[in-house]
Short mmCIF file of C-alpha atoms in Angstrom, two decimals:
data_model
loop_
_atom_site.label_atom_id
_atom_site.label_comp_id
_atom_site.label_asym_id
_atom_site.label_seq_id
_atom_site.Cartn_x
_atom_site.Cartn_y
_atom_site.Cartn_z
CA MET L 6 210.29 19.77 131.42
CA GLN L 7 212.54 18.79 134.08
CA PHE L 8 213.29 20.04 137.50
CA LYS L 9 215.95 19.74 139.86
CA GLY L 10 217.15 21.02 142.90
CA ARG L 11 219.80 22.63 144.59
CA SER L 12 222.06 24.65 142.45
CA VAL L 13 223.16 23.74 139.25
CA PHE L 14 223.64 20.72 137.76
CA LEU L 15 223.75 17.96 138.08
CA VAL L 16 222.48 15.82 138.17
CA VAL L 17 225.40 14.85 137.78
CA MET L 18 223.79 12.71 139.94
CA ILE L 19 226.92 12.38 140.44
CA THR L 20 225.64 9.79 138.80
CA MET L 21 226.79 10.71 138.29
CA LEU L 22 224.15 10.55 136.99
CA ALA L 23 226.90 12.03 135.98
CA THR L 24 226.25 14.99 134.82
CA VAL L 25 224.03 17.60 135.66
CA LEU L 26 221.41 18.41 138.11
CA ILE L 27 218.19 17.08 137.02
CA THR L 28 216.52 20.35 136.91
CA LEU L 29 213.14 21.18 135.83
CA ILE L 30 213.68 20.68 132.19
CA VAL L 31 211.85 20.61 128.93
CA THR L 32 213.69 18.41 126.50
CA ASP L 33 213.41 18.61 122.73
CA ARG L 34 211.67 15.25 122.78
CA LEU L 35 209.03 16.39 125.26
CA MET L 36 208.52 19.63 123.38
CA GLN L 37 207.79 17.64 120.26
CA SER L 38 205.62 14.99 121.87
CA SER L 39 203.34 17.32 123.79
CA GLU L 40 201.96 20.77 123.15
CA PRO L 41 204.11 23.34 124.94
CA LYS L 42 202.57 25.84 127.31
CA PRO L 43 202.29 29.39 125.91
CA ALA L 44 204.51 30.97 128.56
CA VAL L 45 207.21 28.43 127.91
CA VAL L 46 206.99 28.86 124.17
CA ALA L 47 207.30 32.61 124.51
CA ALA L 48 210.29 32.33 126.79
CA ALA L 49 212.04 29.70 124.73
CA ALA L 50 212.15 31.35 121.36
CA SER L 51 213.73 28.97 118.90
CA PRO L 52 217.43 29.60 118.25
CA GLY L 53 218.82 30.33 114.84
CA LYS L 54 216.39 33.07 113.70
CA SER L 55 218.05 35.85 111.71
CA ASN L 56 217.27 38.59 114.23
CA TYR L 57 219.22 36.61 116.85
CA SER L 58 222.14 35.61 114.64
CA LEU L 59 225.65 36.99 115.14
CA SER L 60 226.38 40.19 113.25
CA SER L 61 229.16 40.32 110.69
CA ASP L 62 231.34 42.26 113.15
CA GLU L 63 230.77 39.64 115.84
CA LEU L 64 231.60 36.82 113.45
CA THR L 65 234.71 38.63 112.27
CA LYS L 66 235.90 39.04 115.85
CA LEU L 67 235.32 35.38 116.70
CA ASN L 68 237.06 34.21 113.55
CA ALA L 69 240.00 36.49 114.33
CA VAL L 70 240.36 35.02 117.82
CA MET L 71 240.19 31.48 116.47
CA GLU L 72 242.83 32.24 113.86
CA LEU L 73 245.15 33.80 116.43
CA ILE L 74 244.81 30.78 118.72
CA GLU L 75 245.53 28.34 115.92
CA THR L 76 248.46 30.28 114.46
CA LYS L 77 250.07 32.14 117.40
CA TYR L 78 249.35 30.20 120.57
CA TYR L 79 252.54 28.55 121.87
CA ALA L 80 251.05 25.03 121.82
CA LYS L 81 248.82 23.19 119.41
CA VAL L 82 245.21 22.96 120.51
CA GLU L 83 242.19 20.98 119.40
CA ARG L 84 239.90 23.25 117.41
CA GLU L 85 236.84 21.44 118.79
CA ASP L 86 237.96 22.07 122.37
CA VAL L 87 238.32 25.79 121.69
CA PHE L 88 234.94 25.96 120.01
CA ASN L 89 233.19 24.09 122.81
CA GLY L 90 234.94 26.35 125.30
CA ALA L 91 233.52 29.39 123.55
CA ILE L 92 229.98 28.07 123.88
CA SER L 93 230.57 27.15 127.52
CA GLY L 94 231.83 30.68 128.08
CA MET L 95 228.64 32.15 126.64
CA MET L 96 226.58 30.10 129.07
CA ALA L 97 228.89 30.98 131.97
CA ALA L 98 228.33 34.68 131.19
CA LEU L 99 224.69 34.18 132.21
CA ASN L 100 225.89 33.60 135.78
CA ASP L 101 223.22 30.94 136.20
CA PRO L 102 224.36 27.55 137.51
CA TYR L 103 221.41 25.83 135.81
CA SER L 104 222.22 27.08 132.31
CA VAL L 105 224.97 24.93 130.85
CA TYR L 106 226.39 23.52 127.65
CA MET L 107 227.07 19.78 127.52
CA GLU L 108 229.26 18.11 124.96
CA GLU L 109 228.04 14.90 123.39
CA ASN L 110 229.34 12.42 126.00
CA VAL L 111 228.01 14.45 128.92
CA ALA L 112 224.68 15.01 127.15
CA ARG L 113 224.33 11.27 126.71
CA HIS L 114 224.71 10.65 130.45
CA PHE L 115 222.26 13.44 131.16
CA SER L 116 219.66 11.77 128.94
CA GLU L 117 220.27 8.50 130.77
CA SER L 118 219.53 10.22 134.07
CA ILE L 119 216.18 11.41 132.73
CA GLU L 120 215.37 7.83 131.81
CA GLY L 121 216.27 6.78 135.35
CA SER L 122 219.35 4.70 134.55
CA PHE L 123 222.98 5.46 135.20
CA THR L 124 226.24 4.41 136.82
CA GLY L 125 228.17 6.42 139.36
CA ILE L 126 228.15 7.35 143.05
CA GLY L 127 224.45 8.29 143.07
CA ALA L 128 224.37 11.97 143.99
CA GLU L 129 223.20 15.06 142.28
CA VAL L 130 225.53 18.03 142.32
CA THR L 131 225.55 21.63 141.19
CA LEU L 132 227.98 24.49 140.94
CA GLU L 133 227.81 27.39 143.41
CA ASN L 134 230.49 30.08 143.43
CA SER L 135 232.78 27.77 141.43
CA ARG L 136 232.44 25.01 144.05
CA VAL L 137 230.79 21.63 143.56
CA VAL L 138 227.85 21.37 145.95
CA VAL L 139 225.80 18.24 146.62
CA VAL L 140 222.12 18.71 145.93
CA SER L 141 221.05 15.30 147.10
CA PRO L 142 222.39 11.76 147.49
CA ILE L 143 220.18 9.10 145.91
CA LYS L 144 218.61 6.70 148.38
CA GLY L 145 220.43 3.40 148.57
CA SER L 146 223.34 4.73 146.50
CA PRO L 147 227.05 4.65 147.35
CA ALA L 148 226.79 8.38 148.09
CA GLU L 149 224.08 7.90 150.71
CA LYS L 150 225.77 4.89 152.27
CA SER L 151 229.02 6.82 152.62
CA GLY L 152 227.28 9.62 154.50
CA LEU L 153 227.42 12.29 151.77
CA LEU L 154 224.81 14.98 152.55
CA ALA L 155 222.95 17.75 150.77
CA LYS L 156 224.94 21.02 150.88
CA ASP L 157 228.26 19.20 151.25
CA ILE L 158 231.01 20.79 149.14
CA ILE L 159 233.20 18.32 147.25
CA LEU L 160 236.72 19.74 147.31
CA SER L 161 238.64 17.00 145.53
CA VAL L 162 238.32 13.54 143.99
CA ASN L 163 241.18 11.06 144.27
CA GLY L 164 243.48 13.95 145.15
CA GLU L 165 242.45 16.18 142.22
CA ALA L 166 241.01 19.54 143.28
CA LEU L 167 237.64 20.57 141.82
CA ASP L 168 237.72 24.23 142.76
CA GLY L 169 237.49 26.43 139.68
CA LEU L 170 236.49 23.65 137.29
CA SER L 171 233.33 23.78 135.21
CA LEU L 172 230.55 21.45 136.31
CA GLN L 173 231.24 19.28 133.28
CA GLU L 174 234.93 19.02 134.20
CA ALA L 175 234.14 18.28 137.83
CA VAL L 176 231.65 15.60 136.92
CA SER L 177 234.19 13.90 134.68
CA LYS L 178 236.46 13.65 137.72
CA ILE L 179 233.73 12.20 139.93
CA ARG L 180 232.44 9.69 137.40
CA GLY L 181 234.11 6.40 136.68
CA PRO L 182 233.49 2.73 135.92
CA LYS L 183 231.51 0.45 138.19
CA GLY L 184 233.64 -0.92 141.00
CA SER L 185 236.21 1.89 140.92
CA LYS L 186 236.84 4.01 144.02
CA ALA L 187 236.18 7.72 144.40
CA LYS L 188 238.02 9.24 147.36
CA LEU L 189 236.25 12.49 148.16
CA SER L 190 237.47 15.36 150.32
CA VAL L 191 234.32 17.08 151.55
CA GLN L 192 233.76 20.36 153.40
CA ARG L 193 230.71 20.20 155.66
CA SER L 194 229.08 23.09 157.46
CA GLY L 195 229.89 23.06 161.17
CA LEU L 196 233.15 21.14 160.82
CA SER L 197 236.49 22.89 160.99
CA GLU L 198 238.31 20.44 158.73
CA PRO L 199 237.34 18.56 155.56
CA ILE L 200 236.18 14.97 155.96
CA GLN L 201 237.34 12.11 153.78
CA LEU L 202 234.89 9.67 152.19
CA VAL L 203 235.68 6.65 150.05
CA LEU L 204 232.92 5.51 147.70
CA VAL L 205 232.79 2.58 145.31
CA ARG L 206 230.99 3.54 142.10
CA ASP L 207 228.07 1.29 141.16
CA ASP L 208 224.98 0.92 139.00
CA ILE L 209 222.22 3.08 140.44
CA ASP L 210 218.81 1.47 140.86
CA ILE L 211 216.55 2.58 138.00
CA GLU L 212 213.36 1.90 139.99
CA THR L 213 211.98 5.23 141.18
CA VAL L 214 208.82 4.25 143.07
CA TYR L 215 208.55 2.00 146.12
CA ALA L 216 205.29 1.37 147.96
CA GLU L 217 204.03 -0.63 150.91
CA LEU L 218 200.94 -0.85 153.08
CA GLN L 219 201.56 -0.65 156.82
CA PRO L 220 199.69 -3.08 159.11
CA ASP L 221 197.53 -0.16 160.30
CA GLY L 222 196.32 0.52 156.75
CA ILE L 223 198.55 3.51 156.08
CA GLY L 224 200.28 3.46 152.71
CA VAL L 225 203.79 4.75 152.08
CA ILE L 226 204.95 5.63 148.56
CA GLU L 227 208.57 6.64 148.18
CA ILE L 228 209.54 8.53 145.01
CA ARG L 229 213.31 8.63 144.50
CA GLN L 230 213.32 10.79 141.39
CA PHE L 231 210.91 11.87 138.65
CA SER L 232 212.05 10.04 135.53
CA MET L 233 210.05 9.28 132.39
CA HIS L 234 208.12 6.30 133.78
CA THR L 235 207.69 7.45 137.38
CA GLY L 236 204.16 8.73 136.79
CA GLU L 237 202.97 5.37 135.51
CA ARG L 238 204.60 3.55 138.42
CA PHE L 239 203.06 5.92 140.96
CA ALA L 240 199.58 5.43 139.49
CA GLU L 241 200.01 1.64 139.62
CA GLU L 242 201.10 1.64 143.24
CA LEU L 243 198.46 4.16 144.33
CA THR L 244 195.70 2.08 142.71
CA LYS L 245 197.05 -1.07 144.34
CA LEU L 246 197.16 0.51 147.80
CA GLU L 247 193.65 1.94 147.46
CA SER L 248 192.33 -1.47 146.35
CA GLN L 249 193.79 -2.87 149.57
CA GLY L 250 191.77 -0.45 151.67
CA MET L 251 194.41 2.21 152.33
CA LYS L 252 193.29 4.65 155.04
CA GLY L 253 195.97 7.30 154.69
CA LEU L 254 199.02 8.03 152.53
CA VAL L 255 202.59 9.16 153.19
CA ILE L 256 204.46 10.38 150.08
CA ASP L 257 208.20 10.34 150.72
CA VAL L 258 210.33 12.56 148.47
CA ARG L 259 213.29 12.97 150.82
CA ASN L 260 216.60 13.15 148.92
CA ASN L 261 214.70 13.27 145.64
CA PRO L 262 216.59 15.74 143.42
CA GLY L 263 213.77 16.26 140.93
CA GLY L 264 213.15 15.24 137.34
CA VAL L 265 210.69 15.71 134.53
CA LEU L 266 207.97 18.35 134.94
CA PRO L 267 205.05 16.68 133.16
CA VAL L 268 205.65 13.63 135.35
CA VAL L 269 205.29 15.50 138.64
CA VAL L 270 202.18 17.26 137.30
CA ASP L 271 200.69 13.87 136.41
CA ILE L 272 201.41 12.54 139.91
CA ALA L 273 200.08 15.59 141.75
CA GLN L 274 196.76 15.70 139.93
CA HIS L 275 195.87 12.22 141.17
CA MET L 276 195.25 13.89 144.53
CA MET L 277 193.77 17.22 143.43
CA LYS L 278 190.37 18.39 142.30
CA PRO L 279 189.97 19.04 138.56
CA ASN L 280 191.02 22.58 137.65
CA ASP L 281 193.09 23.06 140.82
CA ILE L 282 196.43 24.74 140.10
CA VAL L 283 199.40 22.36 140.23
CA VAL L 284 202.16 24.81 139.30
CA GLN L 285 202.62 28.18 137.66
CA VAL L 286 205.37 29.13 135.21
CA GLU L 287 206.40 32.79 134.87
CA ASP L 288 208.49 34.00 131.93
CA ARG L 289 210.93 36.92 131.71
CA ASP L 290 208.12 39.40 131.03
CA GLY L 291 206.05 38.34 134.04
CA ASN L 292 203.52 36.36 132.02
CA ARG L 293 202.21 33.37 133.95
CA GLU L 294 200.93 30.07 132.63
CA GLN L 295 199.02 27.89 135.09
CA THR L 296 199.03 24.12 134.83
CA ARG L 297 195.82 22.74 136.31
CA ALA L 298 194.77 19.27 137.40
CA GLU L 299 192.71 17.24 134.98
CA GLY L 300 190.70 14.17 135.84
CA GLY L 301 191.95 13.76 139.40
CA GLU L 302 190.11 13.84 142.69
CA LEU L 303 190.62 15.26 146.15
CA LYS L 304 191.24 12.21 148.33
CA THR L 305 189.07 11.53 151.35
CA TYR L 306 191.97 10.02 153.30
CA PRO L 307 194.70 12.20 154.90
CA ILE L 308 197.97 12.72 153.03
CA SER L 309 201.37 13.65 154.44
CA VAL L 310 204.42 14.56 152.36
CA LEU L 311 207.94 14.00 153.70
CA ILE L 312 210.71 16.36 152.53
CA ASN L 313 214.25 17.19 153.61
CA LYS L 314 217.22 19.30 152.51
CA GLY L 315 217.76 16.94 149.58
CA SER L 316 214.24 17.39 148.18
CA ALA L 317 214.57 19.66 145.16
CA SER L 318 212.79 21.01 142.11
CA ALA L 319 210.08 18.56 141.05
CA SER L 320 209.91 17.26 144.62
CA GLU L 321 209.25 20.81 145.78
CA ILE L 322 206.58 21.27 143.11
CA LEU L 323 204.78 18.17 144.37
CA ALA L 324 205.04 19.18 148.03
CA GLY L 325 203.93 22.74 147.30
CA ALA L 326 201.01 21.67 145.13
CA LEU L 327 199.65 19.18 147.64
CA GLN L 328 200.30 21.48 150.58
CA GLU L 329 198.52 24.51 149.08
CA SER L 330 195.84 22.90 146.91
CA SER L 331 195.02 19.60 148.59
CA GLY L 332 195.55 20.25 152.28
CA ALA L 333 198.39 17.74 152.56
CA TYR L 334 200.52 18.02 155.68
CA VAL L 335 204.19 18.52 154.83
CA MET L 336 206.71 17.26 157.38
CA GLY L 337 210.48 16.94 157.72
CA GLU L 338 213.04 19.63 156.94
CA GLN L 339 213.02 22.73 154.75
CA SER L 340 213.68 21.64 151.17
CA PHE L 341 216.53 22.60 148.85
CA GLY L 342 215.00 25.59 147.09
CA LYS L 343 215.17 25.38 143.30
CA GLY L 344 212.48 27.44 141.67
CA THR L 345 213.53 27.79 138.04
CA VAL L 346 212.61 25.99 134.82
CA GLN L 347 215.10 24.87 132.18
CA VAL L 348 214.64 23.96 128.54
CA SER L 349 216.98 21.31 127.17
CA TYR L 350 217.82 21.54 123.45
CA ASN L 351 219.31 18.23 122.37
CA LYS L 352 218.45 18.43 118.69
CA ALA L 353 218.90 22.08 117.78
CA LEU L 354 222.71 21.87 117.93
CA GLY L 355 222.78 18.91 115.57
CA ASP L 356 225.88 17.08 116.83
CA GLY L 357 224.69 15.25 119.95
CA SER L 358 225.62 18.09 122.29
CA LEU L 359 223.00 19.75 124.45
CA LEU L 360 222.18 23.21 125.72
CA LYS L 361 220.22 23.49 128.96
CA MET L 362 219.00 26.97 129.74
CA THR L 363 216.80 28.59 132.35
CA ILE L 364 213.78 30.13 130.68
CA ALA L 365 211.34 30.79 133.53
CA LYS L 366 210.49 30.63 137.21
CA TRP L 367 208.02 28.16 138.65
CA LEU L 368 205.64 29.21 141.42
CA THR L 369 203.44 27.28 143.82
CA PRO L 370 199.64 27.31 143.34
CA LYS L 371 199.42 30.42 145.57
CA GLY L 372 202.17 32.18 143.66
CA ASN L 373 205.08 31.62 146.04
CA TRP L 374 208.60 31.50 144.56
CA ILE L 375 210.62 29.12 146.70
CA HIS L 376 213.97 29.63 144.94
CA GLU L 377 216.87 29.51 147.43
CA LYS L 378 214.28 29.33 150.23
CA GLY L 379 212.64 25.95 149.85
CA ILE L 380 209.28 24.58 150.96
CA GLN L 381 208.60 25.16 154.66
CA PRO L 382 207.14 22.06 156.34
CA ASN L 383 203.96 22.34 158.36
CA LYS L 384 205.95 20.60 161.06
CA VAL L 385 209.73 20.41 161.27
CA ILE L 386 211.09 16.99 162.21
CA THR L 387 214.88 16.86 162.52
CA PRO L 388 216.46 13.44 161.94
CA PRO L 389 218.72 11.85 164.58
CA GLU L 390 222.36 12.95 164.41
CA LEU L 391 223.32 9.45 163.36
CA TYR L 392 221.82 10.21 159.94
CA THR L 393 224.14 13.14 159.32
CA VAL L 394 227.32 12.23 161.19
CA ALA L 395 230.51 12.44 159.13
CA ARG L 396 231.86 8.98 158.41
CA ILE L 397 235.28 8.03 159.73
CA ALA L 398 238.00 8.14 157.08
CA TYR L 399 240.44 5.73 158.70
CA LYS L 400 244.09 6.80 158.63
CA GLN L 401 245.36 5.70 162.02
CA PRO L 402 243.90 4.26 165.25
CA LEU L 403 241.80 6.56 167.44
CA THR L 404 243.01 6.35 171.02
CA LYS L 405 242.39 7.75 174.49
CA ASP L 406 243.49 11.25 175.45
CA THR L 407 243.32 12.59 171.88
CA ILE L 408 240.93 15.10 170.37
CA SER L 409 239.77 15.21 166.73
CA GLU L 410 236.80 15.41 164.40
CA GLN L 411 237.23 11.65 163.83
CA ASN L 412 236.81 11.03 167.55
CA ARG L 413 233.66 13.16 167.53
CA SER L 414 232.18 11.14 164.67
CA ALA L 415 232.94 7.92 166.54
CA GLN L 416 231.29 9.24 169.69
CA ILE L 417 228.14 10.22 167.79
CA MET L 418 228.03 6.77 166.22
CA LEU L 419 228.53 4.98 169.51
CA ASN L 420 225.91 7.11 171.27
CA GLY L 421 223.40 6.58 168.48
CA LEU L 422 223.97 2.83 168.55
CA GLY L 423 223.38 2.69 172.30
CA PHE L 424 226.98 2.69 173.58
CA GLU L 425 227.01 5.85 175.66
CA THR L 426 230.19 7.90 175.68
CA GLY L 427 228.75 10.77 177.72
CA ARG L 428 230.07 13.33 175.27
CA ALA L 429 230.40 14.15 171.57
CA ASP L 430 233.02 16.88 171.52
CA GLY L 431 235.87 14.83 170.07
CA TYR L 432 237.83 14.27 173.28
CA PHE L 433 238.56 10.53 173.69
CA ASP L 434 238.20 10.02 177.46
CA ASP L 435 237.83 7.00 179.75
CA LYS L 436 234.08 6.71 179.18
CA THR L 437 234.56 6.79 175.41
CA GLU L 438 237.12 4.02 175.76
CA GLN L 439 234.65 1.91 177.77
CA ALA L 440 231.95 2.48 175.15
CA VAL L 441 234.38 1.29 172.46
CA ILE L 442 235.19 -1.83 174.49
CA GLN L 443 231.48 -2.62 174.89
CA PHE L 444 230.94 -2.20 171.15
CA GLN L 445 233.94 -4.40 170.34
CA LYS L 446 232.75 -7.17 172.67
CA LYS L 447 229.28 -7.17 171.12
CA HIS L 448 230.73 -7.48 167.62
CA GLY L 449 233.35 -10.13 168.39
CA LEU L 450 236.31 -7.79 168.06
CA LYS L 451 239.40 -7.49 170.22
CA ALA L 452 238.28 -5.43 173.23
CA SER L 453 241.19 -3.00 173.19
CA GLY L 454 239.29 0.26 173.59
CA ILE L 455 241.17 1.51 170.51
CA ILE L 456 239.24 2.31 167.35
CA ASP L 457 241.35 0.45 164.82
CA GLU L 458 240.54 -0.34 161.19
CA ASN L 459 238.34 -3.36 162.02
CA THR L 460 236.41 -1.39 164.64
CA THR L 461 235.94 1.48 162.21
CA ALA L 462 234.52 -0.89 159.58
CA ALA L 463 232.18 -2.45 162.15
CA LEU L 464 230.97 1.00 163.25
CA GLU L 465 230.28 2.02 159.66
CA LYS L 466 228.39 -1.20 158.94
CA SER L 467 226.33 -0.85 162.12
CA VAL L 468 225.43 2.77 161.33
CA ILE L 469 224.27 1.87 157.82
CA ALA L 470 222.14 -0.99 159.18
CA TRP L 471 220.67 1.35 161.80
CA ILE L 472 219.76 3.96 159.19
CA GLN L 473 218.18 1.35 156.92
CA ASP L 474 215.97 0.08 159.76
CA LYS L 475 212.67 1.91 159.28
CA ASN L 476 211.94 1.60 162.98
CA ASN L 477 214.60 4.29 163.48
CA ASP L 478 213.10 6.65 160.90
CA LEU L 479 211.61 9.30 163.21
CA GLN L 480 210.42 11.47 160.31
CA LEU L 481 208.47 8.62 158.73
CA GLN L 482 207.02 7.61 162.08
CA ALA L 483 205.95 11.20 162.74
CA ALA L 484 204.14 11.29 159.38
CA ILE L 485 202.36 8.01 160.15
CA ASP L 486 201.43 9.29 163.61
CA TRP L 487 199.96 12.46 162.09
CA ILE L 488 197.81 10.44 159.70
CA GLN L 489 196.55 8.30 162.55
CA GLN L 490 195.64 11.43 164.51
CA ALA L 491 194.03 13.00 161.44
CA ARG L 492 191.84 9.93 160.96
CA ALA L 493 190.88 10.11 164.62
CA GLY L 494 190.01 13.79 164.28
CA LYS L 495 192.85 14.92 166.57
CA LYS L 496 195.11 16.71 164.12
#
C-alpha cells in the first residue's frame, strides 16, 4: 500500500519522480508478497470477472467509435493512443485525482519512485481542478532549493501551459534529463502575479532516513519519504541512537509526500504498545479493518513529530498514530490532508501499464478522517518568512523608486539575512537601497545599491545557505525544546 499526499498524483515527484503522487498504495507485488487485509480485499475486487465485463452492447458501441475514428477522422491517429485515451477517460470519470491510468513509461517511473530512486526536479504533484498543484518538494532537491512550496500551482514549463492537461501529460512536460533546465511559471497564494523559477533537473537522493544525536542526548530522525527500504533504515538508526543513550526523539516528516503503507505501519509500531491501533481502513460499505502494532513498545522517552504543509499521506498516518496512540507531541504546521488508499495494479493489465485506483479511506486510531483537513499539530510553529519567500526570477535590475513583487522578495531576503530594509511591501526606497549596498559590500560585489544579476545570485545563494543551517530551523528547535521540558517535567 502506498500513501501520498496532497491531491493527486504524483508523485510525480515531479520527480518527477515523475509521475504520480506517491499515494497510499497497494501494489500488485505487495499484494502478492503479504496477506491483504480483509477490508482491502473486499474493496479491491479483482478485475476481469464476468459479472464486471462489458456487455455486448457496450463493446459494440466502443468498437463503432474506434472504427469511425480510424476511418472517418480527418487525420490519421495511433490506435494505441486512442485506446489509452479511452482508459484514461474512464478513470477521469471517477472525478478522483488519485485514481489514474499510467502508460508503460510513466508506470516505470512510478515504480522507481516507490523504490526511492528517480531523476527530476524532486517534487510531488497532483491534479486539482485541472491544475497541477505541488504536494511537496523533496528535501535537498532542485525543487526545494528553488523555493517551490506545497500548494504552489505550476502554470507552465519552459513556456508550455499545463492547464487542462492530464497529470501524465503535465508530468511529461516537467520531467527531463539530468542537467536540463525547467523554467516554471508558478501561481502562489497571496501573490498577485505568477513567479518564475528556474530549476536544473538532477538525480534525487535515494536515501530516505537521516539520523543524528544532539549533544544534549536528543535524537533526530528525518524521514524524507516512505520507500521500500525506509522501515529497515529507520529501525537501524533508532537502535543506534538508543544504544548511544538517547533521551528523547524528534521524528521529522516535513515535506515528506508519503509512500508505502506497510512501511509506515512498521515504523510506527516501534513506538507503540502491542495491539495499539496504527491505522484503520474503511471500504465503500463502511467496513473497517484495523491494523494494530505487533512486537513494539511504548517508549519511556518523550517523542515529538514535526510536520508541515508538505507532509502527506503516510507521513500523516505516522503523525496521527503516534499522536493518538503513543502520546507523541506533534509540532509544526497543519499537514496536507490526504486520507484515501489506492491500489496499484501493475500486472493485471499485462502490458507494463498500471492502474492506480482509490479503494478506501484511511482513518486515525481514533477514527478521524483527515482528508482535505490534515493533521492538526499540538502546537503550531510557523517557519520564518525566509523559508517561503518567492525566489527572484531575474529579468532586469531592481532599482530605487520602483514597486514590484520582485522587490518584495528581495526585501524579505535582505531582512531575513540581517540587512534591514524597514519594509517588505515591494517599494524600493532609500533604506532598501542602503540594505542592498551593505549586502553587496559584505559579499565583495560592486556597492551600487542596484540588485543586478550578480547580486540576485548572491542573495539566492545566501538564502539557501541560511535555510540549510539547522541553527535557523525554529520548528526543529521548538521540538527539541519541548523534549527538554518534557524530560524536566515542565511540559
